[in-house]
Short mmCIF file of C-alpha atoms and ligand atoms in Angstrom, two decimals:
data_model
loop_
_atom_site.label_atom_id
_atom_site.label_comp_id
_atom_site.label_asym_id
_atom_site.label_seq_id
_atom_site.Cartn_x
_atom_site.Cartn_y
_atom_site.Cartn_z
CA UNK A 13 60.32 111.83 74.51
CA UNK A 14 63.89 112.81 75.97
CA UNK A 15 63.65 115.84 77.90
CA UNK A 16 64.31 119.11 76.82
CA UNK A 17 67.41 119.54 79.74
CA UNK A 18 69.10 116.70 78.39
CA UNK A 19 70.48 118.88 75.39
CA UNK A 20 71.72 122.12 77.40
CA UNK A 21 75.17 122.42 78.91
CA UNK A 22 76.39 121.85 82.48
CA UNK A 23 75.91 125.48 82.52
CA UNK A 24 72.18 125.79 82.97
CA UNK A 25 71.89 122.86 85.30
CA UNK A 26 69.29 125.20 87.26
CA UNK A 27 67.07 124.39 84.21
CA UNK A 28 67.15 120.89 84.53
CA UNK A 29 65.49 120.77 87.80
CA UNK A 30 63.00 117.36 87.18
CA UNK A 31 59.83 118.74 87.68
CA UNK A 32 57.70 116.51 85.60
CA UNK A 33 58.19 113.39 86.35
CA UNK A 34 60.90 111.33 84.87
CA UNK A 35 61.10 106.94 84.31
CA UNK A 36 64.88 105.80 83.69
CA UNK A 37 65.01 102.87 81.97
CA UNK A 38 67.86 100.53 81.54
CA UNK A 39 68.60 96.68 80.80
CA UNK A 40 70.01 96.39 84.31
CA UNK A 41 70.14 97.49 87.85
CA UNK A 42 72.61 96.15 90.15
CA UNK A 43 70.70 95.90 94.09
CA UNK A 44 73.50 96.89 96.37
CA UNK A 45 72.56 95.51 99.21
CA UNK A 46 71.99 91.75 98.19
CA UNK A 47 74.33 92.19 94.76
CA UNK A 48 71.07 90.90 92.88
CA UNK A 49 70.95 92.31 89.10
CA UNK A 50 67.03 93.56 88.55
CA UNK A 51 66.83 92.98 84.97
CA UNK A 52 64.92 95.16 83.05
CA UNK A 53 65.43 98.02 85.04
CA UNK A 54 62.72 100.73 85.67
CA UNK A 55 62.47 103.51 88.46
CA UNK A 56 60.83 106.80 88.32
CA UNK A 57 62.36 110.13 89.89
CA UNK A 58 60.72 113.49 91.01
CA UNK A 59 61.28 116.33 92.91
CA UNK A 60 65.16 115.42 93.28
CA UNK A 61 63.98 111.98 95.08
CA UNK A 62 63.82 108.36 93.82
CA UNK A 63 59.29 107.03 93.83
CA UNK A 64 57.80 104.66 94.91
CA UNK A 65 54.64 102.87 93.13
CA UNK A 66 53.46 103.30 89.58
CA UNK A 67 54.38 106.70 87.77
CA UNK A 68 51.91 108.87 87.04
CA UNK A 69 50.48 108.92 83.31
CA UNK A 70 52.59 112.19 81.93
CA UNK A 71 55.87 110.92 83.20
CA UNK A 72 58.53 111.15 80.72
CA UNK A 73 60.81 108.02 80.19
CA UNK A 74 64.42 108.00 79.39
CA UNK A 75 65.82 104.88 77.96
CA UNK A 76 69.26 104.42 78.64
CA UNK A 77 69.88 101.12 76.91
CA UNK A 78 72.08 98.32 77.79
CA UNK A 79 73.52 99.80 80.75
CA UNK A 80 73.92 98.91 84.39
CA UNK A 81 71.92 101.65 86.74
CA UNK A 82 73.70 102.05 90.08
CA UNK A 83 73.65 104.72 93.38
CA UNK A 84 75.33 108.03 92.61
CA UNK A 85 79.18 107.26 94.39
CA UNK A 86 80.90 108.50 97.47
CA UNK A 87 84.89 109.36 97.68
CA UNK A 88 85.26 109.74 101.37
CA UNK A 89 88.30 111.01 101.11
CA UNK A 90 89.04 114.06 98.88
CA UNK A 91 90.94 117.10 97.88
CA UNK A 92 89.22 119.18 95.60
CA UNK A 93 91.37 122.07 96.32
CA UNK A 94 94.37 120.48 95.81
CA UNK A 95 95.70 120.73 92.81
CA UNK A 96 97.76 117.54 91.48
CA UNK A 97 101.22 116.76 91.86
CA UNK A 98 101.41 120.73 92.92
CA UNK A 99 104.74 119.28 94.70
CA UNK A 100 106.33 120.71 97.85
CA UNK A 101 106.76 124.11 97.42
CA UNK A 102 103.50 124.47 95.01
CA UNK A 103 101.48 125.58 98.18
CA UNK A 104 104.02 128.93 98.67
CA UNK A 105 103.76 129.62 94.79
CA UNK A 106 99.71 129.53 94.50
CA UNK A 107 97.13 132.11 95.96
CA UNK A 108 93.79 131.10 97.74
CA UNK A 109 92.00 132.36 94.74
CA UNK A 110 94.21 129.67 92.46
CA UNK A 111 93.34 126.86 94.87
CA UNK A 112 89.77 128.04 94.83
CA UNK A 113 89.24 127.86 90.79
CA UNK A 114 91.31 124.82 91.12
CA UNK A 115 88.78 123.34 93.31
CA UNK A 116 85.80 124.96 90.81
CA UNK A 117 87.44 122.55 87.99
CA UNK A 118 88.07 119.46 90.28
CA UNK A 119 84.50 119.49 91.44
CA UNK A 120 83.27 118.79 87.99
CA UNK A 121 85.52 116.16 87.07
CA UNK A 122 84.41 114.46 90.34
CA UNK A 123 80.38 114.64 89.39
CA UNK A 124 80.99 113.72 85.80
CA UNK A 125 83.24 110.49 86.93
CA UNK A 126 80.08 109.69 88.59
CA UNK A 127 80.77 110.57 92.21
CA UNK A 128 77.90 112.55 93.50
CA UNK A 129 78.90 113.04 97.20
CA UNK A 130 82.20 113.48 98.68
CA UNK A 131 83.65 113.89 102.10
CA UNK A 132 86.57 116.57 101.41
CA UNK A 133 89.37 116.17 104.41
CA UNK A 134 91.95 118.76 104.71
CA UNK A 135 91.95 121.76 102.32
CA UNK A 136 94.47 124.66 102.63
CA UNK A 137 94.21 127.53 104.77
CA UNK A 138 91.13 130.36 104.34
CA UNK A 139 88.19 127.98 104.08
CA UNK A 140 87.97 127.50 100.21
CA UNK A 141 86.02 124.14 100.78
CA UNK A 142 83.17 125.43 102.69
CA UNK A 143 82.81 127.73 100.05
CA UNK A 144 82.91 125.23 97.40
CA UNK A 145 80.39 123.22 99.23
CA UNK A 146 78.10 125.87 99.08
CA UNK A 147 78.15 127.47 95.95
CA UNK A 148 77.46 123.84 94.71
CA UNK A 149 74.48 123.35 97.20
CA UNK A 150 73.06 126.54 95.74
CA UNK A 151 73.66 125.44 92.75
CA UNK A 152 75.97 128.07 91.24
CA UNK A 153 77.99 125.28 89.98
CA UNK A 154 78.45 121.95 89.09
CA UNK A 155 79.43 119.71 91.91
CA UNK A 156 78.82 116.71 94.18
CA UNK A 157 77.14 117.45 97.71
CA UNK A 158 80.67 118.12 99.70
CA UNK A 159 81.07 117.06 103.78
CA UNK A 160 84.10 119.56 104.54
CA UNK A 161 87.08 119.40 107.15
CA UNK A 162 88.88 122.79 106.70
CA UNK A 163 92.39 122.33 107.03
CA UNK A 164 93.55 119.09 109.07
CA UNK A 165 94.82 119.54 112.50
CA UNK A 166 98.63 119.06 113.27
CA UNK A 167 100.84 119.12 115.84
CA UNK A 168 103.80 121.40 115.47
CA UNK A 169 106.16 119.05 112.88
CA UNK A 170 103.62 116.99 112.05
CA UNK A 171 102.09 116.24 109.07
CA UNK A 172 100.32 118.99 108.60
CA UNK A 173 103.05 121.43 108.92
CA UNK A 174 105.06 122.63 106.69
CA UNK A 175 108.87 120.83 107.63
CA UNK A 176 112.25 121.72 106.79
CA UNK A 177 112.55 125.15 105.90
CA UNK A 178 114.89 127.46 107.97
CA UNK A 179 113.90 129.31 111.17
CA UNK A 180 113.88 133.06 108.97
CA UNK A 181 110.96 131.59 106.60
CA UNK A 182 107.60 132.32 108.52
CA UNK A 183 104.57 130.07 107.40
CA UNK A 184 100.97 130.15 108.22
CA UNK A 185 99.86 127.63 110.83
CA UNK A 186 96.64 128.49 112.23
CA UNK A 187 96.30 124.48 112.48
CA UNK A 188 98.93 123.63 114.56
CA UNK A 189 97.85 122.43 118.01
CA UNK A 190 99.54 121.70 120.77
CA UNK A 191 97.55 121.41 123.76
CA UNK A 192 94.35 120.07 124.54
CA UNK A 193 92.80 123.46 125.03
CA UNK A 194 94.81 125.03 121.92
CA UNK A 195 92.88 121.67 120.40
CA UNK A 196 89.39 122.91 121.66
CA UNK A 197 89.93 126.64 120.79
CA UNK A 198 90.92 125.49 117.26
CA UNK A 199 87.52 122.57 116.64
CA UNK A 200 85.04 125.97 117.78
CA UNK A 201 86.87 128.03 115.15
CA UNK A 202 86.39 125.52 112.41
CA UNK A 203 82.96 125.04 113.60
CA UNK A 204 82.45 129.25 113.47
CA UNK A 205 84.29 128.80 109.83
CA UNK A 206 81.41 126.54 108.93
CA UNK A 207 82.72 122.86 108.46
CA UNK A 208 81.36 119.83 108.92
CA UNK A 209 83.68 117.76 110.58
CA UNK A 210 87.34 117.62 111.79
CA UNK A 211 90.62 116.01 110.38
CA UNK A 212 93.72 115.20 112.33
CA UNK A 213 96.86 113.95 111.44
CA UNK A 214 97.36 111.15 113.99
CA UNK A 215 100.67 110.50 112.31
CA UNK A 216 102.91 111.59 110.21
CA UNK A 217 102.61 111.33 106.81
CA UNK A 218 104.27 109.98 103.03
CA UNK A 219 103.88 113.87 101.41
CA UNK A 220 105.92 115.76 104.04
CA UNK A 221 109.50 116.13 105.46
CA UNK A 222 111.04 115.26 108.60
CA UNK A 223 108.29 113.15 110.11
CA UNK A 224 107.47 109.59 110.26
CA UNK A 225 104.49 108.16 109.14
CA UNK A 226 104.81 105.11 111.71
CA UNK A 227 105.13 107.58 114.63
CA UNK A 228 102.08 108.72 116.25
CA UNK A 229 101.43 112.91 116.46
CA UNK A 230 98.90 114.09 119.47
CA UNK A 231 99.06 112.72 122.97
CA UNK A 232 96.11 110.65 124.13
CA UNK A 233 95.21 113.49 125.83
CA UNK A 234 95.03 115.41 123.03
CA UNK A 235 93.29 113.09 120.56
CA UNK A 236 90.60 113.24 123.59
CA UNK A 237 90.05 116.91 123.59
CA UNK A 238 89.74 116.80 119.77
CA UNK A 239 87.23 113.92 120.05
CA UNK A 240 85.29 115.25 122.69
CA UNK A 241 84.73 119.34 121.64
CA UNK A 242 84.16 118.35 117.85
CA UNK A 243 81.46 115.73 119.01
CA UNK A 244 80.08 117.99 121.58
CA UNK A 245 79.51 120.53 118.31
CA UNK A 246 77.96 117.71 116.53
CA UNK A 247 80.82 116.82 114.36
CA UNK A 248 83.17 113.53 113.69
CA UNK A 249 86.50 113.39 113.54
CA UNK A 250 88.80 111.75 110.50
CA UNK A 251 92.25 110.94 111.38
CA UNK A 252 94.90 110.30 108.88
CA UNK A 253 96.79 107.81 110.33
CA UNK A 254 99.41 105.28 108.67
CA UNK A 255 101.02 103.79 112.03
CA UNK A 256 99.61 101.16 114.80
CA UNK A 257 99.84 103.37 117.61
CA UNK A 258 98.50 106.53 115.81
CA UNK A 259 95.39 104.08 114.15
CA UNK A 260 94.77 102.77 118.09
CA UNK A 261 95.30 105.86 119.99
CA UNK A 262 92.49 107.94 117.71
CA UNK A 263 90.28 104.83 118.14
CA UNK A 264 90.40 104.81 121.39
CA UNK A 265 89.50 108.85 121.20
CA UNK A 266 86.61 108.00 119.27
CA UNK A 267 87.43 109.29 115.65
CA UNK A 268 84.38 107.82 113.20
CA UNK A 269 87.49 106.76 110.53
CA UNK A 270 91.43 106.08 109.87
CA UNK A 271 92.19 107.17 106.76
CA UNK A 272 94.93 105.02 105.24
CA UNK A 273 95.64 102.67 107.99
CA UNK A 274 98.72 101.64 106.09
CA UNK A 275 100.16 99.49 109.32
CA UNK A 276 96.73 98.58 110.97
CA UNK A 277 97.62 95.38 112.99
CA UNK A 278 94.96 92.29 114.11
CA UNK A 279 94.72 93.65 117.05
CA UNK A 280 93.97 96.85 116.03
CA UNK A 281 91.88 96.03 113.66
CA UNK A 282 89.69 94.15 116.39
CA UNK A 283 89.24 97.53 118.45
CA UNK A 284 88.04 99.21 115.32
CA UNK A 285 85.71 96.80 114.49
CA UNK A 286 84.46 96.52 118.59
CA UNK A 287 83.71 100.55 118.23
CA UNK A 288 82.35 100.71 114.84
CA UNK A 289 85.37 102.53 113.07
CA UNK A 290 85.56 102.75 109.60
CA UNK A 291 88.75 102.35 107.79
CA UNK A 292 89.06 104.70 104.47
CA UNK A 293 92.20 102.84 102.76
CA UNK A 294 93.33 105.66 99.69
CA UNK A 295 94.88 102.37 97.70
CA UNK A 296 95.64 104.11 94.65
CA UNK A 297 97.56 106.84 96.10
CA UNK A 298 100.05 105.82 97.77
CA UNK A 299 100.84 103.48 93.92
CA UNK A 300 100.65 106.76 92.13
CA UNK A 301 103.23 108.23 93.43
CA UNK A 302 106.16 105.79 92.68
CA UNK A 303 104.48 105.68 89.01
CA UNK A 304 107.16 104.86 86.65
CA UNK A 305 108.81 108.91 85.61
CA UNK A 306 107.51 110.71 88.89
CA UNK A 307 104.77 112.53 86.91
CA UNK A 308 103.32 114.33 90.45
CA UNK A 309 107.02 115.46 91.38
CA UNK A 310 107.07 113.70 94.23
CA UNK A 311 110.42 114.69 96.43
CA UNK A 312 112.90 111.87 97.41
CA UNK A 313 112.45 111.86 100.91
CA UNK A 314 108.57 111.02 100.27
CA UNK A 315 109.40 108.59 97.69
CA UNK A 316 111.66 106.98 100.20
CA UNK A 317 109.03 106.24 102.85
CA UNK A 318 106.21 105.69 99.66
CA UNK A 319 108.95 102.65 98.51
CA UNK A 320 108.84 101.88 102.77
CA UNK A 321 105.05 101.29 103.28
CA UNK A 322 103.31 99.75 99.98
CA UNK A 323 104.72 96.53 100.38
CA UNK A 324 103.15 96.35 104.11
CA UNK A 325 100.02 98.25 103.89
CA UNK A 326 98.10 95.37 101.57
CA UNK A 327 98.67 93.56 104.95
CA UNK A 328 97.72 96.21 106.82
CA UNK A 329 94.15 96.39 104.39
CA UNK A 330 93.44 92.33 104.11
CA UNK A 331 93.79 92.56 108.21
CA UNK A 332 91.01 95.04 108.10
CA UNK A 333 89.10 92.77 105.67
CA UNK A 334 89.42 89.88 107.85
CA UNK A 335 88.55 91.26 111.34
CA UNK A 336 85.18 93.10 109.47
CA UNK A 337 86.28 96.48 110.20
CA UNK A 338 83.55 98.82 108.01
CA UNK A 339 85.85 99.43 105.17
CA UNK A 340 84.37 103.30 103.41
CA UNK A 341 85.54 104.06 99.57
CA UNK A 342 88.27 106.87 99.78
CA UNK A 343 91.14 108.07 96.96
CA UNK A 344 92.94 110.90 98.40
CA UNK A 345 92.54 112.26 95.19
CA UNK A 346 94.76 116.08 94.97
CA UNK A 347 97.41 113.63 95.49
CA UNK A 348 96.63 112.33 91.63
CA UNK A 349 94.60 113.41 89.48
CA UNK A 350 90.95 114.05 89.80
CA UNK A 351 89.81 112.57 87.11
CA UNK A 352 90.39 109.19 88.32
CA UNK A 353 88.80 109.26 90.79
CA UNK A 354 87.27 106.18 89.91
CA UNK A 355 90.53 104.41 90.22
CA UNK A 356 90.92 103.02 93.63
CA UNK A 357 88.17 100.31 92.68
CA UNK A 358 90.26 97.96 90.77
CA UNK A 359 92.93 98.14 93.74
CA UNK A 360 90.31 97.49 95.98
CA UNK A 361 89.77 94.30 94.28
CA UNK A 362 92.83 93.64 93.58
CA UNK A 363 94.05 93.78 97.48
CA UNK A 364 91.16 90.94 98.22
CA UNK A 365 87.35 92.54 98.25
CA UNK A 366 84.84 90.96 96.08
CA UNK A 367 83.77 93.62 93.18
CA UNK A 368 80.25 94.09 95.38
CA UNK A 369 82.00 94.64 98.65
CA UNK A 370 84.04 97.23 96.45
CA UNK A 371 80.45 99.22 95.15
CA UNK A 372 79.22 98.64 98.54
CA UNK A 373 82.25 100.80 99.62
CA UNK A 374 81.73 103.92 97.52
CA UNK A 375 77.32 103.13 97.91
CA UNK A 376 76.08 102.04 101.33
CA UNK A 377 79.24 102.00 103.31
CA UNK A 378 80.08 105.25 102.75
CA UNK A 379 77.14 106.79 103.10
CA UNK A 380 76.82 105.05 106.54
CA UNK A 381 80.34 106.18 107.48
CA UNK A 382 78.56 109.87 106.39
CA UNK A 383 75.64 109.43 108.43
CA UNK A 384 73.39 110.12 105.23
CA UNK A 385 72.39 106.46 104.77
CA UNK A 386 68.73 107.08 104.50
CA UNK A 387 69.39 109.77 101.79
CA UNK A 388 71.99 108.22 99.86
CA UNK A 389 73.98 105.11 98.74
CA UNK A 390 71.08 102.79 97.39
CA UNK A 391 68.20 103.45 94.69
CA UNK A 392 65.34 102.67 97.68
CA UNK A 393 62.06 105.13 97.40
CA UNK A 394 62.40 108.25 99.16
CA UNK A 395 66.49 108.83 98.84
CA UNK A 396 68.02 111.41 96.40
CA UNK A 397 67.85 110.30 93.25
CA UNK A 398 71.62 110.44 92.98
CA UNK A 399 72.26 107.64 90.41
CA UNK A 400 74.60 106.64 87.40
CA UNK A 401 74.68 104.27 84.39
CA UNK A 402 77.59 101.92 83.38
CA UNK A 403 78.14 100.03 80.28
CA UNK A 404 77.93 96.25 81.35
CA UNK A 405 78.06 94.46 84.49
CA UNK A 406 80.09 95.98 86.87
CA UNK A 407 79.88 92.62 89.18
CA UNK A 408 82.02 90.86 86.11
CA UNK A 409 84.38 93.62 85.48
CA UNK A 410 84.95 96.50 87.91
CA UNK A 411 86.84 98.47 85.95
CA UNK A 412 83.95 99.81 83.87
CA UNK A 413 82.84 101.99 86.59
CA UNK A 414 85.54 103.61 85.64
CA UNK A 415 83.47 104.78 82.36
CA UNK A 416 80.42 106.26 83.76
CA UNK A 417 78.09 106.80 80.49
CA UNK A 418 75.28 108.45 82.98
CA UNK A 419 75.04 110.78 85.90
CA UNK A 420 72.00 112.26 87.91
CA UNK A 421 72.48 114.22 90.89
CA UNK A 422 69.17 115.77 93.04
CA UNK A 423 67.32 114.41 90.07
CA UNK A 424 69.31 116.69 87.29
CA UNK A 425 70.80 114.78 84.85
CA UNK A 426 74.46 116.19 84.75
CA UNK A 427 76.14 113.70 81.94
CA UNK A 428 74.12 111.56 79.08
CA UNK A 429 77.00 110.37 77.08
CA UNK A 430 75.93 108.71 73.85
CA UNK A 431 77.05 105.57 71.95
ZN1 LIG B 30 94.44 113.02 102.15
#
């Protein structure tokens, strides 16, 4: 017997809480640890979590078919709130409240591509994402569980400012650091705000004028203070970072991950992988926007350096690969479109991993990099039953995890799609 919840919208997800036990069958399920196929597939969820032993007699049993059941997936690196291809200027033409409902929309997408936990790094100004996070979490709406940054730290020109406008026009910079103690006033006030962890902008960046995404932003010094008050408050730090220096200087701080890493160097890559820092690469971004007709109205100047660094950073990623560094799934997405989210696994490939070192990169990887790895990232008894059904093998042909058929979050089934 299907259950009842299976037939109501995403609207009355509260409903759909699996009380009675619940057996998922499938013809597949791919162990991501050892890449071994269990074939049939059978598990039994309850009370949000994944069982152990034999189900009790009244469980109900859903039979998804010839399908592939896998761990719900991670994005490490998103943007929920951003809208895409909202250009330069899009940030002075939109309120909080747009970027908010933006973010409402976004969030869904995400879940029903099959991404059940992200680790959202750098939203706008006002705190929109730690709102988001917990309207999901009480399950107002439908979401995956969000890890939230606030807005990124920058120095003054940086990334994360807003470049190349004249002196008269005023904009809102309550990130901008400069100092090591303007950097520890400003990690307590995120903390107050309610994140979860800090970004930085260790360089500068593709999407913004007048800086240089090889040059890196804070002083040692700086990237120290960050580092050090955010830890002492029991948060990690992200840093964006595309250049050498940048990706070796916030090492050497202690950030948990370089997101991007478009120039990472061997022996770069070595330090990472001595200190245990992940590298979240964003592959498909920085390919979307020199698409063929500029759909996300990307500006020349970022096009320019775009054109610069994609022929170097599949270096820059296969180094990573090579020296071991813990490489987490991560898409940028905001930068394109949410919906495909799912699309940075066939560049992943592509750019040298194995398709199970890709999964393992969106499954256990990331939830190590998130510190949640005995609550998420495999189907072992006792985690969240977070998990999703694909049509085939995935091992044979990544890109149908790009066509999720089934998603359960917290034990709710949030997509069943048919045929
Ligand atoms: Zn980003």
């Amino acid at each position: 017997m299907i259950p009842r919840c299976l037939f109501v919208g995403l609207f009355s997800l509260a409903l759909c809480a699996q009380e009675r036990p619940l057996i998922l069958e499938a013809a597949r399920l791919l162990d991501v640890r050892t890449g071994k196929m269990e074939a049939p597939a059978r598990l039994w969820v309850q009370h949000g979590r994944i069982q152990a032993g034999t189900p009790p007699a009244d469980a109900e049993t859903l039979d998804l078919g010839d399908r592939t059941l896998l761990p719900g997936l991670i994005d490490c690196h998103t943007h929920l709130l951003i809208p895409a291809g909202i250009g330069e200027l899009g940030y002075l033409k939109r309120s909080q409240g747009d970027l908010i409902l933006a973010g409402v929309v976004n969030a869904r997408k995400v879940l029903e591509a099959g991404f059940t936990t992200v680790r959202d790094v750098g939203a706008s100004a006002e705190f929109g994402d730690v709102a988001l996070r917990d309207a999901i979490a009480r399950g107002d709406i439908a979401g995956p569980r969000m890890l939230v940054a606030g807005p990124a730290l920058s120095i003054t020109g940086g990334h994360g400012d807003l470049n190349g406008f004249p002196p008269h026009v005023h904009t809102h910079a309550e990130n901008i650091v400069d100092s090591p103690d303007a950097a520890r006033h400003t990690v307590r006030e995120w903390r107050k705000r309610g994140v979860d962890l800090i970004k930085i902008h260790a360089t500068g960046g593709v999407l913004s004028n007048h800086d240089d995404p090889g040059a890196p932003s804070f002083s040692p010094v700086e990237f120290k203070a960050i580092v050090e008050e955010a830890n002492r408050r029991g948060m990690d730090v992200c840093a964006h970072a595309h250049g050498d220096v940048g990706i070796l200087e916030a090492t050497w701080a202690g950030v948990r991950s370089i997101e991007h890493g478009s120039l990472l160097s061997p022996a770069t890559a070595k330090e990472m992988k001595a200190r245990g820092t992940f590298l979240v690469p964003t592959l498909y971004a920085l390919e979307s926007i020199l698409l063929p007709g500029n759909p996300y109205q990307v500006p020349e100047g970022s096009l320019a350096k775009a054109r610069a660094i994609l022929p170097l950073r599949r270096r820059g990623f296969q180094v990573a690969l090579e020296a071991g560094v813990p490489i987490a799934y991560g898409t940028d997405i905001g930068v394109f479109e949410h919906a495909q989210v799912a699309a940075d696994f066939r560049y992943l490939v592509s750019y040298g991993m194995t398709p199970l070192q890709a999964i393992q990169s969106a499954t256990l990887v990331a939830a190590e990099l998130l510190r949640l790895g005995g609550e998420i990232g495999s189907l072992d008894p006792g985690h969240r039953a977070d998990i999703i059904a694909v049509e085939g093998d995935p091992l044979k042909d990544i890109s149908t995890l790009e066509r999720v058929r089934f998603v359960m979050k917290d034990g709710k089934v949030v997509r069943k799609a048919v045929g």
